[in-house]
Coordinates of C-alpha atoms in Angstrom, one line a residue:
X26 CA -67.5 75.2 -48.1
X27 CA -66.4 73.0 -45.3
X28 CA -63.5 70.7 -46.1
X29 CA -64.5 67.2 -45.3
X30 CA -63.1 65.3 -42.4
X31 CA -62.6 61.6 -42.6
X32 CA -63.7 60.2 -39.1
X33 CA -65.1 57.0 -40.2
X34 CA -62.3 54.3 -40.2
X35 CA -61.6 52.5 -43.4
X36 CA -62.4 49.1 -41.7
X37 CA -65.7 50.2 -40.3
X38 CA -68.7 48.2 -41.4
X39 CA -69.8 50.3 -44.4
X40 CA -69.6 50.3 -48.2
X41 CA -67.1 52.8 -49.7
X42 CA -70.1 55.0 -50.6
X43 CA -71.6 54.9 -47.2
X44 CA -68.5 56.0 -45.6
X45 CA -67.8 59.0 -47.8
X46 CA -71.7 60.0 -47.3
X47 CA -71.2 59.7 -43.6
X48 CA -67.9 61.6 -43.5
X49 CA -69.6 64.5 -45.6
X50 CA -72.6 64.4 -43.4
X51 CA -70.6 64.8 -40.1
X52 CA -68.3 67.5 -41.8
X53 CA -71.3 69.6 -43.0
X54 CA -73.2 69.5 -39.6
X55 CA -70.4 70.5 -37.6
X56 CA -69.5 73.0 -40.1
X57 CA -65.5 71.9 -39.6
X58 CA -62.9 73.4 -41.9
X59 CA -60.8 70.3 -41.3
X60 CA -60.1 71.1 -37.8
X61 CA -60.0 67.5 -36.8
X62 CA -58.0 66.7 -39.7
X63 CA -54.9 68.7 -38.8
X64 CA -56.1 72.3 -39.7
X65 CA -54.4 75.5 -38.3
X66 CA -56.1 76.3 -34.7
X67 CA -58.4 79.2 -34.0
X68 CA -60.6 79.1 -37.0
X69 CA -57.8 79.1 -39.7
X70 CA -58.0 77.6 -42.9
X71 CA -57.6 74.1 -43.5
X72 CA -54.4 72.3 -43.6
X73 CA -53.8 71.3 -47.2
X74 CA -53.1 67.7 -47.7
X75 CA -50.6 66.3 -50.5
X76 CA -51.9 62.8 -50.9
X77 CA -49.1 62.2 -53.8
X78 CA -46.4 62.9 -51.3
X79 CA -45.2 59.3 -50.8
X80 CA -42.0 58.0 -52.3
X81 CA -43.6 54.7 -52.8
X82 CA -45.9 55.7 -55.2
X83 CA -45.2 55.5 -59.1
X84 CA -45.2 58.4 -61.1
X85 CA -48.7 57.8 -62.7
X86 CA -50.4 57.1 -59.6
X87 CA -48.9 60.6 -58.3
X88 CA -50.2 62.4 -61.2
X89 CA -53.7 60.9 -60.9
X90 CA -54.0 62.3 -57.2
X91 CA -52.7 65.5 -58.5
X92 CA -55.2 65.9 -61.3
X93 CA -57.2 68.9 -61.2
X94 CA -55.0 70.8 -58.6
X95 CA -53.3 73.8 -59.2
X96 CA -49.9 74.0 -61.5
X97 CA -47.5 74.3 -58.8
X98 CA -49.1 71.3 -56.9
X99 CA -48.9 69.1 -60.1
X100 CA -45.4 70.0 -60.4
X101 CA -44.8 68.9 -56.9
X102 CA -46.4 65.4 -57.7
X103 CA -43.9 65.0 -60.4
X104 CA -41.0 65.3 -57.8
X105 CA -39.5 62.1 -56.2
X106 CA -41.2 62.8 -53.0
X107 CA -38.1 62.4 -50.6
X108 CA -37.8 65.9 -49.5
X109 CA -34.1 65.2 -49.6
X110 CA -32.9 68.7 -50.1
X111 CA -30.7 67.9 -52.9
X112 CA -32.3 70.4 -55.3
X113 CA -32.0 73.0 -52.5
X114 CA -35.6 72.9 -51.7
X115 CA -38.2 70.6 -50.3
X116 CA -40.5 69.1 -53.0
X117 CA -43.4 71.6 -52.2
X118 CA -41.2 74.6 -52.3
X119 CA -39.0 73.5 -55.3
X120 CA -42.3 73.1 -57.1
X121 CA -43.4 76.6 -56.2
X122 CA -39.9 77.8 -57.3
X123 CA -40.4 76.5 -60.8
X124 CA -44.0 77.7 -61.0
X125 CA -43.5 81.3 -59.8
X126 CA -39.7 81.9 -60.1
X127 CA -38.6 79.9 -63.3
X128 CA -36.4 77.7 -61.5
X129 CA -34.4 75.1 -63.4
X130 CA -36.4 71.7 -64.0
X131 CA -33.5 69.4 -63.8
X132 CA -32.7 69.8 -59.9
X133 CA -34.7 66.4 -58.8
X134 CA -31.7 64.2 -58.5
X135 CA -33.7 61.1 -57.3
X136 CA -36.5 61.7 -60.0
X137 CA -33.8 61.8 -62.5
X138 CA -35.0 61.7 -66.2
X139 CA -38.6 60.5 -65.3
X140 CA -39.2 63.8 -63.0
X141 CA -37.4 66.2 -65.6
X142 CA -39.4 65.1 -68.6
X143 CA -42.9 65.3 -66.6
X144 CA -41.9 68.9 -65.4
X145 CA -41.1 69.9 -68.8
X146 CA -44.6 68.6 -70.0
X147 CA -46.5 70.3 -67.3
X148 CA -44.7 73.5 -67.8
X149 CA -45.3 73.3 -71.6
X150 CA -49.0 72.5 -71.3
X151 CA -49.4 75.4 -68.5
X152 CA -47.8 78.0 -70.7
X153 CA -49.8 76.6 -73.8
X154 CA -52.8 77.2 -71.7
X155 CA -52.2 80.6 -70.5
X156 CA -50.9 81.9 -73.9
X157 CA -52.8 84.0 -76.6
X158 CA -55.7 85.1 -74.4
X159 CA -55.5 88.4 -75.9
X160 CA -54.4 89.8 -72.7
X161 CA -51.5 92.5 -72.6
X162 CA -48.3 90.9 -71.8
X163 CA -47.1 91.8 -68.2
X164 CA -43.7 93.1 -68.2
X165 CA -41.0 90.8 -66.6
X166 CA -40.5 91.6 -63.0
X167 CA -37.2 92.9 -62.1
X168 CA -35.1 90.5 -60.3
X169 CA -34.6 91.7 -56.7
X170 CA -31.1 92.0 -55.7
X171 CA -30.2 88.7 -53.7
X172 CA -28.4 88.9 -50.4
X173 CA -25.1 87.1 -49.9
X174 CA -26.1 83.7 -48.2
X175 CA -24.3 82.9 -45.2
X176 CA -21.1 80.9 -45.5
X177 CA -21.8 76.9 -45.5
X178 CA -25.1 77.3 -47.6
X179 CA -26.0 76.1 -50.9
X180 CA -25.3 79.3 -52.4
X181 CA -22.2 80.2 -50.7
X182 CA -20.2 77.0 -50.3
X183 CA -17.2 76.9 -48.1
X184 CA -14.0 75.8 -49.4
X185 CA -13.2 73.1 -46.8
X186 CA -10.2 70.7 -46.9
X187 CA -10.0 66.8 -47.0
X188 CA -8.5 65.6 -44.0
X189 CA -8.6 62.1 -44.8
X190 CA -10.2 59.0 -46.9
X191 CA -10.1 55.8 -45.2
X192 CA -11.1 52.3 -46.8
X193 CA -13.5 50.5 -44.7
X194 CA -14.3 47.3 -46.6
X195 CA -11.5 44.3 -46.4
X196 CA -9.6 43.4 -49.2
X197 CA -11.5 41.4 -51.8
X198 CA -14.8 43.0 -51.4
X199 CA -17.1 44.1 -54.0
X200 CA -17.6 47.6 -52.5
X201 CA -15.3 50.2 -52.1
X202 CA -16.5 52.3 -48.9
X203 CA -14.3 55.2 -47.3
X204 CA -14.7 57.0 -43.9
X205 CA -14.0 60.6 -45.2
X206 CA -13.3 63.6 -43.0
X207 CA -13.7 67.0 -43.7
X208 CA -11.9 69.8 -42.0
X209 CA -14.1 72.9 -41.4
X210 CA -11.0 74.8 -40.1
X211 CA -12.0 78.1 -38.2
X212 CA -15.2 78.6 -40.6
X213 CA -17.5 78.6 -37.8
X214 CA -19.9 76.3 -39.7
X215 CA -22.3 74.5 -37.5
X216 CA -24.0 71.3 -37.9
X217 CA -26.5 68.8 -36.1
X218 CA -26.8 65.1 -36.2
X219 CA -29.1 64.2 -38.7
X220 CA -28.0 66.9 -41.3
X221 CA -26.3 66.3 -44.5
X222 CA -23.2 67.7 -46.3
X223 CA -23.4 68.7 -50.0
X224 CA -20.5 69.0 -52.1
X225 CA -20.0 70.2 -55.5
X226 CA -17.8 67.8 -57.4
X227 CA -15.7 67.9 -60.5
X228 CA -16.0 65.6 -63.7
X229 CA -13.3 63.2 -64.0
X230 CA -10.5 65.1 -65.9
X231 CA -9.8 61.9 -68.1
X232 CA -13.4 61.9 -69.4
X233 CA -13.2 65.6 -70.1
X234 CA -10.1 65.3 -72.0
X235 CA -11.2 62.4 -73.9
X236 CA -14.2 64.5 -75.0
X237 CA -12.3 67.3 -76.1
X238 CA -10.1 65.2 -78.0
X239 CA -13.2 63.5 -79.8
X240 CA -14.7 66.9 -80.8
X241 CA -11.1 68.1 -82.0
X242 CA -11.1 71.0 -79.3
X243 CA -8.2 72.3 -77.4
X244 CA -10.2 73.3 -74.3
X245 CA -9.2 76.7 -74.4
X246 CA -12.3 77.8 -76.4
X247 CA -14.2 80.6 -74.4
X248 CA -17.9 79.7 -74.0
X249 CA -20.6 81.2 -71.6
X250 CA -21.3 78.9 -68.6
X251 CA -24.7 78.6 -66.9
X252 CA -23.6 81.3 -64.6
X253 CA -23.4 83.7 -67.2
X254 CA -19.6 84.1 -67.2
X255 CA -17.3 83.5 -70.0
X256 CA -14.9 80.6 -69.2
X257 CA -12.5 78.3 -71.1
X258 CA -14.4 74.9 -72.2
X259 CA -12.2 73.0 -70.3
X260 CA -13.2 74.4 -67.1
X261 CA -16.9 74.2 -68.0
X262 CA -16.7 70.7 -68.9
X263 CA -15.0 69.9 -65.4
X264 CA -16.7 71.9 -63.1
X265 CA -20.0 73.6 -64.6
X266 CA -22.2 71.0 -66.7
X267 CA -23.1 67.4 -66.2
X268 CA -21.3 65.2 -68.9
X269 CA -22.4 62.0 -67.2
X270 CA -26.2 62.3 -68.1
X271 CA -26.8 64.4 -71.2
X272 CA -30.2 66.0 -71.4
X273 CA -32.7 65.2 -74.1
X274 CA -32.2 68.8 -75.3
X275 CA -28.2 68.1 -75.5
X276 CA -29.0 64.9 -77.6
X277 CA -31.3 67.0 -80.1
X278 CA -28.6 69.5 -80.4
X279 CA -26.3 66.8 -81.5
X280 CA -28.8 65.4 -83.8
X281 CA -29.5 68.6 -85.4
X282 CA -25.7 69.1 -86.1
X283 CA -25.1 65.6 -87.4
X284 CA -24.0 65.5 -91.0
X285 CA -24.8 61.7 -91.4
X286 CA -28.3 61.0 -92.1
X287 CA -28.4 57.8 -90.2
X288 CA -26.4 59.2 -87.2
X289 CA -28.9 62.1 -87.1
X290 CA -31.9 59.6 -87.1
X291 CA -30.4 57.6 -84.3
X292 CA -29.8 60.6 -82.3
X293 CA -33.3 62.2 -82.9
X294 CA -34.6 58.6 -81.6
X295 CA -32.4 58.8 -78.5
X296 CA -33.5 62.1 -77.8
X297 CA -37.2 60.9 -77.8
X298 CA -36.5 57.7 -75.6
X299 CA -33.7 59.1 -73.4
X300 CA -30.3 58.2 -72.7
X301 CA -29.9 55.2 -70.5
X302 CA -28.0 55.1 -67.2
X303 CA -24.2 55.3 -68.1
X304 CA -24.6 56.5 -71.5
X305 CA -22.3 59.5 -71.0
X306 CA -21.6 62.4 -73.4
X307 CA -18.3 60.8 -74.2
X308 CA -20.1 57.7 -75.3
X309 CA -22.4 59.6 -77.4
X310 CA -20.0 62.0 -79.3
X311 CA -17.7 58.6 -79.9
X312 CA -20.6 56.8 -81.4
X313 CA -21.7 59.7 -83.6
X314 CA -18.7 61.5 -84.9
X315 CA -20.3 63.4 -87.4
X316 CA -22.6 65.1 -84.6
X317 CA -20.4 68.2 -83.8
X318 CA -22.6 71.1 -82.8
X319 CA -21.5 74.8 -82.2
X320 CA -20.0 74.4 -78.6
X321 CA -22.2 77.0 -77.0
X322 CA -25.3 75.3 -78.3
X323 CA -24.3 72.1 -76.5
X324 CA -22.9 73.7 -73.4
X325 CA -26.4 75.5 -73.1
X326 CA -28.2 72.2 -73.5
X327 CA -26.3 70.3 -71.0
X328 CA -27.6 70.4 -67.3
X329 CA -25.5 72.3 -64.9
X330 CA -23.5 69.8 -62.7
X331 CA -25.7 69.4 -59.4
X332 CA -24.2 69.2 -55.8
X333 CA -24.6 65.8 -54.2
X334 CA -25.5 65.2 -50.6
X335 CA -24.0 62.8 -48.1
X336 CA -25.5 62.0 -44.6
X337 CA -23.2 63.4 -41.9
X338 CA -21.7 60.3 -39.8
X339 CA -20.8 62.4 -37.0
X340 CA -22.0 64.6 -33.9
X341 CA -20.6 68.2 -33.6
X342 CA -20.4 67.6 -29.9
X343 CA -17.1 65.5 -30.2
X344 CA -16.2 66.8 -33.6
X345 CA -17.1 70.6 -33.7
X346 CA -14.5 71.4 -36.6
X347 CA -15.0 68.3 -38.5
X348 CA -17.5 66.4 -40.7
X349 CA -17.5 62.8 -41.1
X350 CA -19.1 61.0 -43.8
X351 CA -19.6 57.4 -45.4
X352 CA -19.0 57.3 -49.1
X353 CA -19.7 54.4 -51.3
X354 CA -17.8 54.8 -54.4
X355 CA -19.8 54.0 -57.3
X356 CA -18.4 51.8 -60.1
X357 CA -19.5 49.6 -62.7
X358 CA -19.0 48.9 -66.3
X359 CA -21.1 50.4 -69.0
X360 CA -20.8 50.2 -72.8
X361 CA -17.4 48.4 -72.6
X362 CA -16.0 51.1 -70.3
X363 CA -15.5 51.3 -66.6
X364 CA -18.0 54.0 -65.3
X365 CA -17.3 55.7 -62.0
X366 CA -19.7 57.9 -60.0
X367 CA -18.9 61.6 -60.2
X368 CA -19.1 62.6 -56.7
X369 CA -18.3 59.6 -54.9
X370 CA -14.9 59.2 -56.7
X371 CA -14.1 62.7 -56.7
X372 CA -14.6 63.0 -52.9
X373 CA -13.3 59.5 -52.0
X374 CA -10.4 59.0 -54.3
X375 CA -9.6 61.9 -56.7
X376 CA -9.4 64.5 -54.2
X377 CA -5.8 64.6 -52.5
X378 CA -5.2 65.1 -48.9
X379 CA -5.7 68.8 -48.0
X380 CA -7.3 69.2 -51.2
X381 CA -10.4 71.7 -51.3
X382 CA -13.9 70.7 -51.8
X383 CA -16.8 73.3 -52.0
X384 CA -19.2 72.1 -49.3
X385 CA -22.3 73.4 -47.3
X386 CA -24.7 72.2 -44.8
X387 CA -28.1 70.9 -45.7
X388 CA -30.1 71.1 -42.7
X389 CA -32.5 68.0 -41.9
X390 CA -36.3 69.1 -41.5
X391 CA -37.0 66.2 -39.2
X392 CA -34.3 63.5 -38.9
X393 CA -33.1 64.4 -35.5
X394 CA -32.3 62.6 -32.4
X395 CA -35.3 62.8 -29.9
X396 CA -34.9 65.5 -27.3
X397 CA -35.9 62.7 -24.9
X398 CA -32.8 61.2 -23.4
X399 CA -34.9 58.5 -22.1
X400 CA -36.6 57.3 -25.3
X401 CA -35.9 53.8 -26.6
X402 CA -34.3 54.0 -30.5
X403 CA -34.5 51.6 -33.1
X404 CA -31.8 52.4 -35.7
X405 CA -32.1 50.5 -39.1
X406 CA -29.0 51.4 -41.5
X407 CA -27.7 48.8 -44.1
X408 CA -24.7 49.9 -46.1
X409 CA -23.7 53.5 -46.1
X410 CA -27.1 54.2 -44.5
X411 CA -25.3 53.4 -41.0
X412 CA -23.5 57.0 -41.5
X413 CA -26.4 59.2 -39.7
X414 CA -26.8 56.5 -37.3
X415 CA -23.2 56.8 -36.2
X416 CA -23.8 60.5 -35.6
X417 CA -27.0 59.7 -33.5
X418 CA -24.9 57.3 -31.5
X419 CA -22.2 59.8 -30.9
X420 CA -24.8 62.3 -30.2
X421 CA -26.6 60.2 -27.5
X422 CA -23.5 59.1 -26.0
X423 CA -22.4 62.9 -25.7
X424 CA -25.6 63.6 -24.1
X425 CA -25.6 61.0 -21.5
X426 CA -28.9 59.7 -22.8
X427 CA -30.3 56.8 -20.8
X428 CA -32.5 55.3 -23.4
X429 CA -31.7 52.1 -25.0
X430 CA -30.3 51.7 -28.6
X431 CA -31.1 48.8 -31.0
X432 CA -29.2 48.9 -34.0
X433 CA -29.9 46.9 -37.2
X434 CA -26.9 46.9 -39.9
X435 CA -26.4 44.9 -43.0
X436 CA -24.0 44.4 -46.0
X437 CA -23.3 41.5 -48.2
X438 CA -20.3 39.9 -46.5
X439 CA -19.3 39.8 -42.7
X440 CA -15.8 38.9 -43.5
X441 CA -15.3 42.1 -46.0
X442 CA -18.1 44.4 -45.3
X443 CA -18.6 44.9 -41.6
X444 CA -17.9 48.6 -41.5
X445 CA -17.4 50.3 -38.5
X446 CA -17.4 46.9 -36.9
X447 CA -14.9 47.9 -34.1
X448 CA -16.5 51.1 -33.1
X449 CA -20.0 49.2 -33.2
X450 CA -18.9 46.4 -30.8
X451 CA -17.1 49.0 -28.4
X452 CA -20.6 50.6 -27.9
X453 CA -22.1 47.4 -27.6
X454 CA -19.6 46.5 -24.7
X455 CA -20.0 49.9 -23.2
X456 CA -23.8 49.5 -23.0
X457 CA -24.5 52.2 -25.6
X458 CA -25.9 49.8 -27.9
X459 CA -28.3 47.4 -26.1
X460 CA -28.8 45.2 -29.1
X461 CA -26.8 44.9 -32.4
X462 CA -28.6 42.8 -35.2
X463 CA -26.6 42.0 -38.2
X464 CA -28.0 40.7 -41.6
X465 CA -25.1 39.7 -44.1
X466 CA -26.9 38.8 -47.4
X467 CA -24.0 36.5 -48.8
X468 CA -23.0 34.7 -45.7
X469 CA -25.4 31.8 -46.3
X470 CA -27.4 30.4 -49.2
X471 CA -30.6 32.4 -48.7
X472 CA -30.2 36.1 -48.9
X473 CA -30.9 37.8 -45.3
X474 CA -31.6 41.6 -45.2
X475 CA -32.5 43.9 -42.2
X476 CA -36.2 43.4 -42.8
X477 CA -35.9 39.7 -42.5
X478 CA -34.1 40.1 -39.2
X479 CA -36.8 42.4 -38.1
X480 CA -39.6 39.8 -38.7
X481 CA -37.3 37.1 -37.1
X482 CA -37.3 39.5 -33.9
X483 CA -41.0 40.6 -34.2
X484 CA -42.1 40.2 -30.8
X485 CA -39.1 42.1 -29.2
X486 CA -39.5 44.9 -31.6
X487 CA -43.3 45.1 -30.9
X488 CA -42.0 45.3 -27.1
X489 CA -39.9 48.3 -28.0
X490 CA -42.6 50.0 -30.0
X491 CA -45.0 49.7 -27.3
X492 CA -42.3 51.3 -24.8
X493 CA -42.3 54.4 -26.8
X494 CA -39.3 53.7 -29.2
X495 CA -38.4 56.0 -32.2
X496 CA -37.6 54.2 -35.4
X497 CA -34.6 55.9 -37.4
X498 CA -34.0 54.5 -40.9
X499 CA -31.4 55.6 -43.4
X500 CA -30.6 54.2 -46.8
X501 CA -32.1 53.3 -50.3
X502 CA -35.5 54.6 -51.0
X503 CA -36.3 52.5 -53.9
X504 CA -35.9 48.8 -52.3
X505 CA -34.8 48.9 -48.4
X506 CA -37.0 51.6 -47.3
X507 CA -40.0 49.9 -48.9
X508 CA -39.1 46.4 -47.7
X509 CA -38.6 47.8 -44.1
X510 CA -41.9 49.7 -44.2
X511 CA -43.5 46.5 -45.1
X512 CA -42.0 44.7 -42.4
X513 CA -42.8 47.3 -40.0
X514 CA -46.5 47.1 -40.9
X515 CA -46.6 43.3 -40.9
X516 CA -45.0 43.3 -37.1
X517 CA -47.7 45.6 -36.3
X518 CA -50.4 43.5 -37.8
X519 CA -49.2 40.2 -36.3
X520 CA -47.9 41.2 -32.8
X521 CA -50.6 44.0 -32.2
X522 CA -53.3 41.6 -33.5
X523 CA -54.5 44.5 -36.0
X524 CA -56.3 44.7 -39.4
X525 CA -54.2 46.1 -42.4
X526 CA -56.2 49.2 -41.9
X527 CA -55.5 49.5 -38.4
X528 CA -51.9 48.7 -38.7
X529 CA -51.6 51.5 -41.4
X530 CA -53.2 53.9 -39.0
X531 CA -50.9 52.7 -36.3
X532 CA -47.8 53.3 -38.4
X533 CA -49.1 56.8 -39.5
X534 CA -49.5 57.7 -35.9
X535 CA -45.7 56.9 -35.2
X536 CA -45.0 59.2 -38.0
X537 CA -47.2 62.1 -36.8
X538 CA -45.7 61.7 -33.5
X539 CA -42.2 61.8 -34.7
X540 CA -41.4 58.3 -33.9
X541 CA -41.0 56.9 -37.3
X542 CA -38.4 59.0 -38.9
X543 CA -36.6 58.3 -42.4
X544 CA -33.7 59.6 -44.4
X545 CA -33.8 57.8 -47.7
X546 CA -32.5 58.7 -50.9

């Protein structure tokens, strides 16, 4: 049956039902298989669409769009939709790996608990629907022997050395941001501007030792890790499992082992509700001292410690044997105790100079500097979102690109948080940066962010777009990226004198032409 092609614009003077009927009629008469909707050329099958693949959508809305779709597509809809690569896949391929290869359900770092729970629910429903049908059970396929992955990939990380970790914020700042340089030595590992660096961090040894003390263990006990190897308990807690975000299963294991009835009841409720951010394994074992399960049961229930990704802040042209990145050290107070990010603290503070860190390159799918050196570029990256933009600017400088560059950068206070100020000013003086627009939110009574600056300079922004500018955005997906996207649509509507539907299509065209690129997390 022909796939319907939507040719009637949403703002056309038709009712919804009329528009759908006309689209269906045109598709049927033409016998199209979606060829005008992005299908393969030469009479191939229609290109599959993924309407839920939008990080701005809530889980409920995404699942509604995926209702009735194949199991692997419903799994995809449960992902964070960022294609960030932290799981080692794209959202689509991770979902397929779960559906067909039995991959772990806890790899989607941005999706966190919400994604993990939805995946568990979908997998359980699928298994229930496909069990007990009277069919003979098919033997488990024998795993194919895996070829050794190339050095510097997720499955074969390179032990690189820390060259330096330099504070970027001035004294008194509420932030602790570091410029971290990793030495690739003679590894031969290559990367491109726009790629990310993945690292395998270690948990805070003080937290590990505190857990061991609370559960009355020496750390020398032998347990089987998730990789199937027998290791010392302390090493597993330090390097192999996530102790900062206990899984619901781990809390259930603690509940089942609790000898105090009230503690067992509290833990069962916690397992149903899910632990809160910062509610670590250490906090839980301290609050519930009667919950002391078998060590192997607890280790099996904890998630593997996942790698973390950092946008690369350097171009390999000037730095072929180094990787630079910008690390914001996560720190807060939770449950009366200081809480620090596992990976950021490990990389920026706990790792000593020349200390080794397992790392790999996560190639970007699309977040690349345009090959056309004459294209204007609008780069928007507040906070650590400036990292890949530094790489892009280095790349364009090294290539001798003639295109203009407009950089938007923001942070709380100009006096304390203007990171990379000297380099940005130098590039502005040399002409590499044509316009540098700054937004320091706490420098005035009213909070000012990069999206506010965009609106203030809407006329110029539109002129750059009409001149063929490529927009590059990096940073927080939950707030900044949504706010910037909204500002972009508003500018297009206002300056281009378009309706909301027309502005939406304009921005969609920018994306399809690779002129609206985002690296958000």
